[in-house]
Coordinates of C-alpha atoms in Angstrom, one line a residue:
X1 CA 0.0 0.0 0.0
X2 CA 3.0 2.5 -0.7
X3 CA 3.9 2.6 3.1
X4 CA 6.4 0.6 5.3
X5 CA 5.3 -0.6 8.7
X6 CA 6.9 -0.8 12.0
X7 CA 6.9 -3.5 14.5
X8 CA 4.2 -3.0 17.1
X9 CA 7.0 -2.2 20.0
X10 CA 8.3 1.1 18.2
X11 CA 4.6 2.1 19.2
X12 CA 5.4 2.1 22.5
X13 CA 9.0 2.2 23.6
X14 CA 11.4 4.6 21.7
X15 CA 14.5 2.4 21.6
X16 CA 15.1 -1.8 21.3
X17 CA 16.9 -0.9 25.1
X18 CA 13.4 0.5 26.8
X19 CA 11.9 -2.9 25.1
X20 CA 14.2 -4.6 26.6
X21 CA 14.3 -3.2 30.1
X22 CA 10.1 -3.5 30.2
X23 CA 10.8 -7.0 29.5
X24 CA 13.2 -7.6 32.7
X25 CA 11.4 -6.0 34.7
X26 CA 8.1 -7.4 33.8
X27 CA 9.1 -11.4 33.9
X28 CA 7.9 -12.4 37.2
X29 CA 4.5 -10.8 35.9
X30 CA 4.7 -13.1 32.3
X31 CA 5.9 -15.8 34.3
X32 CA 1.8 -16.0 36.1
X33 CA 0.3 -15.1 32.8
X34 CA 2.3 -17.8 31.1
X35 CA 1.4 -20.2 34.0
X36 CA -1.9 -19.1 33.6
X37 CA -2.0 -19.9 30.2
X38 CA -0.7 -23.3 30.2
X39 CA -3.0 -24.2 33.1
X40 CA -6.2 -23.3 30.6
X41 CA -5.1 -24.7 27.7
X42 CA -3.7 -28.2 29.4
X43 CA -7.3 -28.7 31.4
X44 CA -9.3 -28.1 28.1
X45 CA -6.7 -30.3 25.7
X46 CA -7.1 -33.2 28.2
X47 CA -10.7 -33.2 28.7
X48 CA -11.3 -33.1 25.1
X49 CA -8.6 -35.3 24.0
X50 CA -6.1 -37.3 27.3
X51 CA -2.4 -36.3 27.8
X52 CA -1.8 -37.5 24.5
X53 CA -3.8 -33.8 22.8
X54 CA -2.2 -31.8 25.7
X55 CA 1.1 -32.8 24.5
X56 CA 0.4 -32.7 20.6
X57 CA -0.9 -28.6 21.8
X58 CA 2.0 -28.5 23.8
X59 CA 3.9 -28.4 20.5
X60 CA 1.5 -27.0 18.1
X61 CA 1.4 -23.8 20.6
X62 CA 4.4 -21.4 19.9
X63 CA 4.9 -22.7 16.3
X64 CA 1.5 -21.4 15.4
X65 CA 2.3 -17.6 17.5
X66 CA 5.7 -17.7 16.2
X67 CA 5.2 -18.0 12.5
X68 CA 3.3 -14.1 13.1
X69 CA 4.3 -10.8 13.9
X70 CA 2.6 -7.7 15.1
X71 CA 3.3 -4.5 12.9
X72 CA 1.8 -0.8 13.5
X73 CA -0.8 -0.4 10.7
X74 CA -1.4 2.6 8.6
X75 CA -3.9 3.7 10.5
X76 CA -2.1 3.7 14.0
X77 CA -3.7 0.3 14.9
X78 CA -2.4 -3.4 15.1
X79 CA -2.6 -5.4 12.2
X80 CA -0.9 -8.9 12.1
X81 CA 0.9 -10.5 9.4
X82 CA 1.8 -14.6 9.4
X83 CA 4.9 -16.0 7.7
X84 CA 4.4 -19.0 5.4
X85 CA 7.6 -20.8 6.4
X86 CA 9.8 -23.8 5.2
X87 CA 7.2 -24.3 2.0
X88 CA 7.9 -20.8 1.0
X89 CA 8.7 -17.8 1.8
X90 CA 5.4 -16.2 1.4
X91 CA 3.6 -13.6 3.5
X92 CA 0.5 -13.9 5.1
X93 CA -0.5 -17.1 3.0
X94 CA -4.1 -17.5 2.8
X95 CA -4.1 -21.5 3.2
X96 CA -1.1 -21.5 5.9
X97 CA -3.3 -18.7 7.8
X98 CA -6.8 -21.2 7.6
X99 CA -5.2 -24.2 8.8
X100 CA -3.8 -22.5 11.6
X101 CA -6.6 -20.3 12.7
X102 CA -7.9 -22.5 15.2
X103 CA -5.5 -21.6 17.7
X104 CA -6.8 -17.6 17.4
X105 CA -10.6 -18.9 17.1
X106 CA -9.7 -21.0 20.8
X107 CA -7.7 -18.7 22.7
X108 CA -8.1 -15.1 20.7
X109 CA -10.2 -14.4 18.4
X110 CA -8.8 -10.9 18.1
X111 CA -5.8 -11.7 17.0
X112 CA -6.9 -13.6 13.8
X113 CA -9.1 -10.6 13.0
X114 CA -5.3 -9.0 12.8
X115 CA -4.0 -11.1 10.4
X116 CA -7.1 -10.9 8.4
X117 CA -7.3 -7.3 8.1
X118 CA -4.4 -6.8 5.7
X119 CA -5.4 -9.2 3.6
X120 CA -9.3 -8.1 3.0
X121 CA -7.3 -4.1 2.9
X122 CA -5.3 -5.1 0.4
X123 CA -8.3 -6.4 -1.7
X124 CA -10.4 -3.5 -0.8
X125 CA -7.9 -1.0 -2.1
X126 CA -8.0 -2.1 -5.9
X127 CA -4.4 -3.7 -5.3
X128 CA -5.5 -7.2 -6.0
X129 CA -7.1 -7.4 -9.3
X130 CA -9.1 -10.5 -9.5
X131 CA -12.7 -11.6 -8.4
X132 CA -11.5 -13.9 -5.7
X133 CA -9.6 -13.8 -2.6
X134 CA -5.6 -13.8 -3.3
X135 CA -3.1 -16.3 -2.3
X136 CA -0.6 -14.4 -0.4
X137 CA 0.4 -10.6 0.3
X138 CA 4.1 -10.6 -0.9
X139 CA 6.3 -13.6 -2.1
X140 CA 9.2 -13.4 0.4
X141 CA 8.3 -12.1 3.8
X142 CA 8.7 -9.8 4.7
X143 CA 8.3 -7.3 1.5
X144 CA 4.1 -7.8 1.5
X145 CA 4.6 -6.3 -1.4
X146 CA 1.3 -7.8 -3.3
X147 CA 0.7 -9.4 -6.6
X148 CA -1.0 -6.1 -8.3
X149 CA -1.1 -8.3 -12.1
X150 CA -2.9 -10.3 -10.3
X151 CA -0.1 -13.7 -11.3
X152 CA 0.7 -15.7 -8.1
X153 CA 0.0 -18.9 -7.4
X154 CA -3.8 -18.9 -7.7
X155 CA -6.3 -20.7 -5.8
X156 CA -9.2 -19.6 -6.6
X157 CA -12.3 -21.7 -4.8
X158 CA -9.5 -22.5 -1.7
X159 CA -8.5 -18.9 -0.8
X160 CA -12.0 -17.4 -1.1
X161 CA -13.9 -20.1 0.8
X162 CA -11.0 -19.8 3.8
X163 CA -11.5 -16.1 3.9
X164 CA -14.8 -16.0 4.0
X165 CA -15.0 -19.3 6.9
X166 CA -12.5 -17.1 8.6
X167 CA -14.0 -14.2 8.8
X168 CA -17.5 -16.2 10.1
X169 CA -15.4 -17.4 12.5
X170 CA -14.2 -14.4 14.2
X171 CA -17.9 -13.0 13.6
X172 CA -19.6 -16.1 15.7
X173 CA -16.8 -15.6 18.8
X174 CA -16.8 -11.7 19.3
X175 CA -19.7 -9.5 20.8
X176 CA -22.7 -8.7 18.3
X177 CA -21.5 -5.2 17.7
X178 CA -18.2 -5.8 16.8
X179 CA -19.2 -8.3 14.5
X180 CA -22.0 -6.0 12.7
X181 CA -19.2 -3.1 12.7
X182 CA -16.6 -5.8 11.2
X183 CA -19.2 -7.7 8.5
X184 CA -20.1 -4.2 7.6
X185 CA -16.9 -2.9 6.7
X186 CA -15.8 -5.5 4.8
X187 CA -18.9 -6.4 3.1
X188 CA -18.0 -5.4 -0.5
X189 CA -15.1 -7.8 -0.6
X190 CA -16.6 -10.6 0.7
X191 CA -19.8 -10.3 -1.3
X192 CA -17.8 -10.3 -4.4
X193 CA -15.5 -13.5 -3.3
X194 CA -19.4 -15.1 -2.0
X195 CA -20.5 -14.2 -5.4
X196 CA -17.4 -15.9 -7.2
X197 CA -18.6 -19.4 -5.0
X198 CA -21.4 -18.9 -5.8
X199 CA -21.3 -19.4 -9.7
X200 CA -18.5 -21.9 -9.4
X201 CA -20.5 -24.3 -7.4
X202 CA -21.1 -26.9 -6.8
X203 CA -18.4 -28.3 -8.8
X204 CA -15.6 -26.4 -8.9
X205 CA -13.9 -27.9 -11.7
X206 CA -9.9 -28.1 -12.5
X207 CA -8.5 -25.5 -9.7
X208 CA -5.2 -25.6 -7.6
X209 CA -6.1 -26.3 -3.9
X210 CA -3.8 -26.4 -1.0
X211 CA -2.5 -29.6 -1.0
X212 CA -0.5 -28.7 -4.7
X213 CA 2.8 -30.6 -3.3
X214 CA -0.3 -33.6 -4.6
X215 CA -0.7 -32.3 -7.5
X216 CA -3.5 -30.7 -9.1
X217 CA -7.0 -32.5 -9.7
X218 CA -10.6 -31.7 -11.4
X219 CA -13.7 -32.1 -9.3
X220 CA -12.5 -32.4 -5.9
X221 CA -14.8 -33.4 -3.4
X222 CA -12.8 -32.0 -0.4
X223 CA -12.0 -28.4 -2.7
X224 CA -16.0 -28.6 -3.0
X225 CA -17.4 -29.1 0.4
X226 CA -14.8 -26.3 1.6
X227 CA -16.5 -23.5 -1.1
X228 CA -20.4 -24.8 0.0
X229 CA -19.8 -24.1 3.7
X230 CA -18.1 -20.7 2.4
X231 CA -21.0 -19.4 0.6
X232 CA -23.2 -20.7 4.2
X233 CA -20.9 -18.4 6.1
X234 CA -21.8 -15.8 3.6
X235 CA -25.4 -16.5 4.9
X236 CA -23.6 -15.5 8.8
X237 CA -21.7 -12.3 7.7
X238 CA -24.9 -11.2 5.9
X239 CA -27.1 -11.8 9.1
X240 CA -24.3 -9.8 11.2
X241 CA -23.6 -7.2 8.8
X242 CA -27.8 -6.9 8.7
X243 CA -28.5 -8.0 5.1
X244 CA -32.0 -10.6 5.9
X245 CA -32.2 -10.9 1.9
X246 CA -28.8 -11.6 1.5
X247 CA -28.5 -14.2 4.4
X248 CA -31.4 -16.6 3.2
X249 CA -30.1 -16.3 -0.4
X250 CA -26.7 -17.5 0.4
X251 CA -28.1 -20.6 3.0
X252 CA -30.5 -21.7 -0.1
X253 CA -27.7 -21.6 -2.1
X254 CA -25.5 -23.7 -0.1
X255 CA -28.4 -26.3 0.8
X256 CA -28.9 -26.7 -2.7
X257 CA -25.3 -27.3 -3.8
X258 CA -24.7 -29.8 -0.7
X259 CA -27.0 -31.7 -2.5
X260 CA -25.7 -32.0 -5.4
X261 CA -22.2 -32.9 -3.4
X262 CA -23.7 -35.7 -1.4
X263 CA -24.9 -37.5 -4.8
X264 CA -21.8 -36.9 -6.7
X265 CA -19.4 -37.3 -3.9
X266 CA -20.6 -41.1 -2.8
X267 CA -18.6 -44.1 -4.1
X268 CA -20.4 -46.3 -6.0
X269 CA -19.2 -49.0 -3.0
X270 CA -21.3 -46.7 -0.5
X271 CA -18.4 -47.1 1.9
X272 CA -16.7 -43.4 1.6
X273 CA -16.9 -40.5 -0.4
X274 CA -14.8 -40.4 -3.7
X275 CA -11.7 -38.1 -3.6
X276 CA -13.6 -36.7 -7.0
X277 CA -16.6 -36.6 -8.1
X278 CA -18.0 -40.1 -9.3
X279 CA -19.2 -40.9 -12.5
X280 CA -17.5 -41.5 -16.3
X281 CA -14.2 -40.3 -16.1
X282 CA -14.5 -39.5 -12.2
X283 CA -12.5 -40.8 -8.9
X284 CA -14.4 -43.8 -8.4
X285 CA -12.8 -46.1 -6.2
X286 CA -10.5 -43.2 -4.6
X287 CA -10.8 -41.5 -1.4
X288 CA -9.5 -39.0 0.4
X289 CA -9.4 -37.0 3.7
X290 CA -12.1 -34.6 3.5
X291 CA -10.8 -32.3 6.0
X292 CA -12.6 -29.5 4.9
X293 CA -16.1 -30.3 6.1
X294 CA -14.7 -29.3 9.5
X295 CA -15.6 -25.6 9.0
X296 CA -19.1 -27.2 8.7
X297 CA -18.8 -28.1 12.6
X298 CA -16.8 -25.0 13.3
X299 CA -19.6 -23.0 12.0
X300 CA -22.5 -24.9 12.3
X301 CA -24.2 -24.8 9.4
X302 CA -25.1 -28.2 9.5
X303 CA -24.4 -29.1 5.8
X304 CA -23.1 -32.3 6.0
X305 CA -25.6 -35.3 6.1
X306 CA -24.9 -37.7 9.5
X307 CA -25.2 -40.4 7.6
X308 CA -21.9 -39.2 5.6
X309 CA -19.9 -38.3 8.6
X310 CA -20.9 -41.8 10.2
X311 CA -19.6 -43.3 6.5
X312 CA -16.2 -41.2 6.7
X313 CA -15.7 -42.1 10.1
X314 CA -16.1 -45.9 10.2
X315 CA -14.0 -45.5 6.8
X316 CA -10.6 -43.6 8.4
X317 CA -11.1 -46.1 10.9
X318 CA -9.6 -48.8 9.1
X319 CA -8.2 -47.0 6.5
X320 CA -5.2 -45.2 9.3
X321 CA -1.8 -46.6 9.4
X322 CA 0.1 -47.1 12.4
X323 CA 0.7 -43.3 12.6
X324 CA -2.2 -41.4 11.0
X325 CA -4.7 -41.0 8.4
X326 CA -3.2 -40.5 4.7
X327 CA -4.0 -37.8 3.1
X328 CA -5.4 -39.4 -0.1
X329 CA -4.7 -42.2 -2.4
X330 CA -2.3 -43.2 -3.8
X331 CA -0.2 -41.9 -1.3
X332 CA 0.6 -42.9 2.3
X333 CA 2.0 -39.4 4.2
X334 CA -0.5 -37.6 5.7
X335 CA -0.9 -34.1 7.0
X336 CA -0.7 -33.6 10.7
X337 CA -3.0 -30.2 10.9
X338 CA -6.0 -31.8 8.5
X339 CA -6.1 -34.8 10.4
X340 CA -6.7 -33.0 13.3
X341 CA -9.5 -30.9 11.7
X342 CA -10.5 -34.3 10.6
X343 CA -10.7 -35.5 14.2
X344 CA -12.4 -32.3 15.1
X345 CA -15.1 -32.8 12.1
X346 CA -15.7 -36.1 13.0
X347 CA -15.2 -35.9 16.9
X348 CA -18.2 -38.1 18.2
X349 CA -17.2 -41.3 16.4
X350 CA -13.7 -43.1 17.9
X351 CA -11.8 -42.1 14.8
X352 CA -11.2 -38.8 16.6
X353 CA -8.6 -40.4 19.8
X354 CA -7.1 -42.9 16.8
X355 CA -6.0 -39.6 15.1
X356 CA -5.2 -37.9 18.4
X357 CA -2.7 -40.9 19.1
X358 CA -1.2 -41.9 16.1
X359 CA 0.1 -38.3 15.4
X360 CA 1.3 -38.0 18.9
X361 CA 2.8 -40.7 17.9
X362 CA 4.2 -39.8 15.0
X363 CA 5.4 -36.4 16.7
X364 CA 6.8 -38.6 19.7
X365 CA 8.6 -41.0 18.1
X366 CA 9.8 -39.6 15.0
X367 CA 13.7 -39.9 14.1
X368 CA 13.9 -36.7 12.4
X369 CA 15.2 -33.9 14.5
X370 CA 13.1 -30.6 13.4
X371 CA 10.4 -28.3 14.3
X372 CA 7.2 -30.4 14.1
X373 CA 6.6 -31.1 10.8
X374 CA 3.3 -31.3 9.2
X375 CA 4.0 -33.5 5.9
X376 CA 5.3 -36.9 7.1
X377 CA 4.9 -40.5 6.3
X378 CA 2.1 -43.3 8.3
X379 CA 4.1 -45.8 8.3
X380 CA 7.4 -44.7 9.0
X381 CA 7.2 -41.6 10.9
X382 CA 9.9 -40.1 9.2
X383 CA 9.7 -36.1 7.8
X384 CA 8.7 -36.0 4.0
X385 CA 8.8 -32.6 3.7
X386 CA 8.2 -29.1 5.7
X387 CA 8.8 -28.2 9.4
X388 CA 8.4 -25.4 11.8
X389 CA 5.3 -24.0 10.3
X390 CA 2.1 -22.1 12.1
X391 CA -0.3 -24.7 9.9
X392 CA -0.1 -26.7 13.3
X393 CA -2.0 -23.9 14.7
X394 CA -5.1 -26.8 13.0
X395 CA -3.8 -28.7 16.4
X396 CA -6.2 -26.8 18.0
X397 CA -9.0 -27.8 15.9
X398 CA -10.9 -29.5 18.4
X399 CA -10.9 -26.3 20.7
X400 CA -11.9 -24.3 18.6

C-alpha cells in the first residue's frame, strides 16, 4: 500500500533498550500469565482429548504464534501479518493462515481478526485485481509487497472459501457489535469473493487447492465441500452485517449445492466419499481426507448429512496406518494439521482419539530432528517434507 510498517513495540518504547528493560522488569508478571495460560489450555486439551492432545498442543502452541508478527498499521492500529515458512517464503498465505486459525478462534479471536485485516485491505484497495480472494500478500516475507497483475499462485475456490469461513469465525466468537461493525466494513469484498462461489459451485472444476505438493486434480470433493460451507458463512456475515435478503439467499444456495455434493461425492461401493466426483471419467474407487467439512462443525451450518460423517468415520477407521490417516490415495503421508481438523469434524465417532494418538505418535517417536513437521509419512514416521510451520495452529482444531 505504498507505506512501510513498524513493529508494534516502536509504538510504544522509543528504543530496542526500553523494550528490553520492560521486558526484565516485567518477567515475574509473564511468568503468572504464562502459568496461567498453560493451566487453561492443558485442562481443556485433556478433557477433550487425554495427555496425548495436551502434548500434541504442547507443540503445536508457539509454532503457530511464532510463525506471526505484530506491525503498526497505517492507520495507528495493530494489524498482524503470518509468515508462510519452510514451503515458502510467502507472506500472510491465505491457506497456511486457515489451517492455523484455530489456535486464534480457541484462545483469541482478536488476533486472527489482525491477520485478516491486511489481507481483506489489500483487496479492498483495488491492489489485487481478480474476483476472488488472493493467495498471499508478498512472495518473500517480509516485503508484502502484493501481486497487483494479479499472477501468483492462484487458488481460486480454496482462498475465497478460507477467507470468508474465517472471517465467520471471528464473527460467531466476538460481541454482536463488533461483528455488525466488522461484516459491515468488509462487506463489499466478501460479497464479491461469496458471489465468485457462488457461480463456481457446486463443482468447482480443474482449480489448484492447497494440497498442490499432490498435485493438481478436477472435481474435488474436499475443494467442493470447503467452497459450499463458504457461501453458508456468507449467509452468517450477511445476518451480522444486517443483510436478511442476502442471508437466506446464500443458505439456499448452499443447501442446494450440498445436494448436489452428497450424490456426486458417494462411491459407487457406499463405503466413503470419492476423492472426486464419481461418474465417467470420475475418482471412483479413490478417497481421500475430507478435512474441509470441518468448517461445517466450526460453524454450524449443518451441511453435512450424518449419515456421511458416520460413513467417513467408520471408513478412516480402518483406512489409518500405524501413525495417522493418509491424506489421499495413492499416497501414504499424511498431513498432521487436516487430520486433526479431521478428528475435530468427526469428533463423536472413535476415529477422533485414533487420530489424536497416532500423530502423537508420529510427533513422539519420530527420528527426524526438526520443528514439528506437518507432511510426514504413516508408516514410517519419518519427515517427508516441511517443518516449523504455524499450519499446526489446526492442532487446535478441536478447541476451537
Amino acid at each position: 500500500l505504498g507505506k512501510p510498517l513498524q513493529p508494534w513495540w516502536t509504538k510504544h518504547f522509543g528504543t530496542w533498550q526500553a523494550m528490553l528493560a520492560f521486558f526484565y522488569t516485567d518477567a515475574a508478571g509473564a511468568a503468572r500469565r504464562a502459568d496461567a495460560l498453560d493451566g487453561r489450555i492443558i485442562q481443556d486439551a485433556r478433557a477433550v482429548g487425554g495427555t496425548t492432545y495436551e502434548g500434541l498442543c504442547t507443540l503445536a502452541l508457539r509454532q503457530a504464534y511464532g510463525g506471526t508478527e505484530l506491525v503498526e498499521g497505517p492507520d495507528g492500529r495493530p494489524w498482524a501479518f503470518l509468515k508462510e515458512m519452510s514451503s515458502d517464503g510467502n507472506v500472510s498465505t491465505v491457506d497456511v493462515l486457515y489451517p492455523a486459525s484455530p489456535v486464534w478462534i480457541y484462545l483469541d479471536p482478536t488476533y486472527l481478526r489482525l491477520l485478516l485485516t491486511p489481507l481483506l485491505v489489500y483487496a479492498e484497495t483495488g491492489g489485487w485485481p481478480l474476483k476472488y480472494a488472493e493467495h498471499d500478500l508478498g512472495s518473500s516475507y517480509p516485503n508484502a509487497t502484493g501481486h497487483n497483475n494479479g499472477k501468483e499462485e492462484n487458488m481460486p475456490v480454496e482462498e475465497s472459501g478460507n477467507m470468508l469461513i474465517m472471517v465467520a469465525a471471528y464473527l460467531r466468537r466476538v460481541a454482536t457489535s463488533d461483528a455488525k461493525a466488522f461484516a459491515t466494513t468488509h462487506y463489499k469484498i466478501l460479497k464479491q469473493w461469496a458471489d465468485y462461489l457462488t457461480a463456481n459451485l457446486p463443482d468447482p472444476g480443474y482449480q489448484n487447492q492447497t494440497d498442490d505438493f499432490a498435485g493438481r486434480i478436477a472435481h474435488s470433493v474436499n475443494l467442493a465441500i470447503k467452497g459450499i460451507v463458504a457461501v453458508a458463512a456468507m449467509g452468517q456475515i450477511a445476518t451480522a452485517a444486517g443483510h436478511g435478503d442476502d442471508a437466506s439467499h446464500y443458505e439456499n444456495l448452499a443447501r442446494k449445492c450440498v445436494e448436489y455434493w452428497a450424490k456426486h461425492a458417494q462411491d459407487p461401493s457406499g463405503q466413503h466419499l470419492d476423492l472426486t466426483y464419481n461418474g465417467a471419467g470420475g475418482g471412483d474407487g479413490t478417497w481421500g481426507t475430507v478435512y474441509n467439512a470441518y468448517a461445517d462443525r466450526l460453524l454450524g451450518t449443518d451441511l453435512v448429512p450424518e449419515a456421511i460423517r458416520k460413513e467417513q468415520a467408520a471408513w478412516y477407521e480402518q483406512a489409518s496406518n500405524a501413525f495417522g490417516l493418509p491424506l489421499q490415495v495413492p499416497h501414504s503421508y499424511a498431513k498432521s494439521d487436516w487430520e486433526l481438523l479431521t478428528a475435530a469434524w468427526l469428533s463423536d465417532y472413535p476415529i477422533k482419539q485414533q487420530l489424536i494418538d497416532r500423530v502423537y505418535a508420529y510427533a513422539n517417536t519420530t527420528p527426524d530432528r526438526v520443528a514439528f513437521s506437518d507432511l510426514y509419512s504413516t508408516v514410517t514416521s519419518r519427515q517427508v517434507a516441511f517443518q516449523a510451520r504455524p499450519v499446526q495452529g489446526g492442532i487446535f482444531a478441536l478447541l476451537a
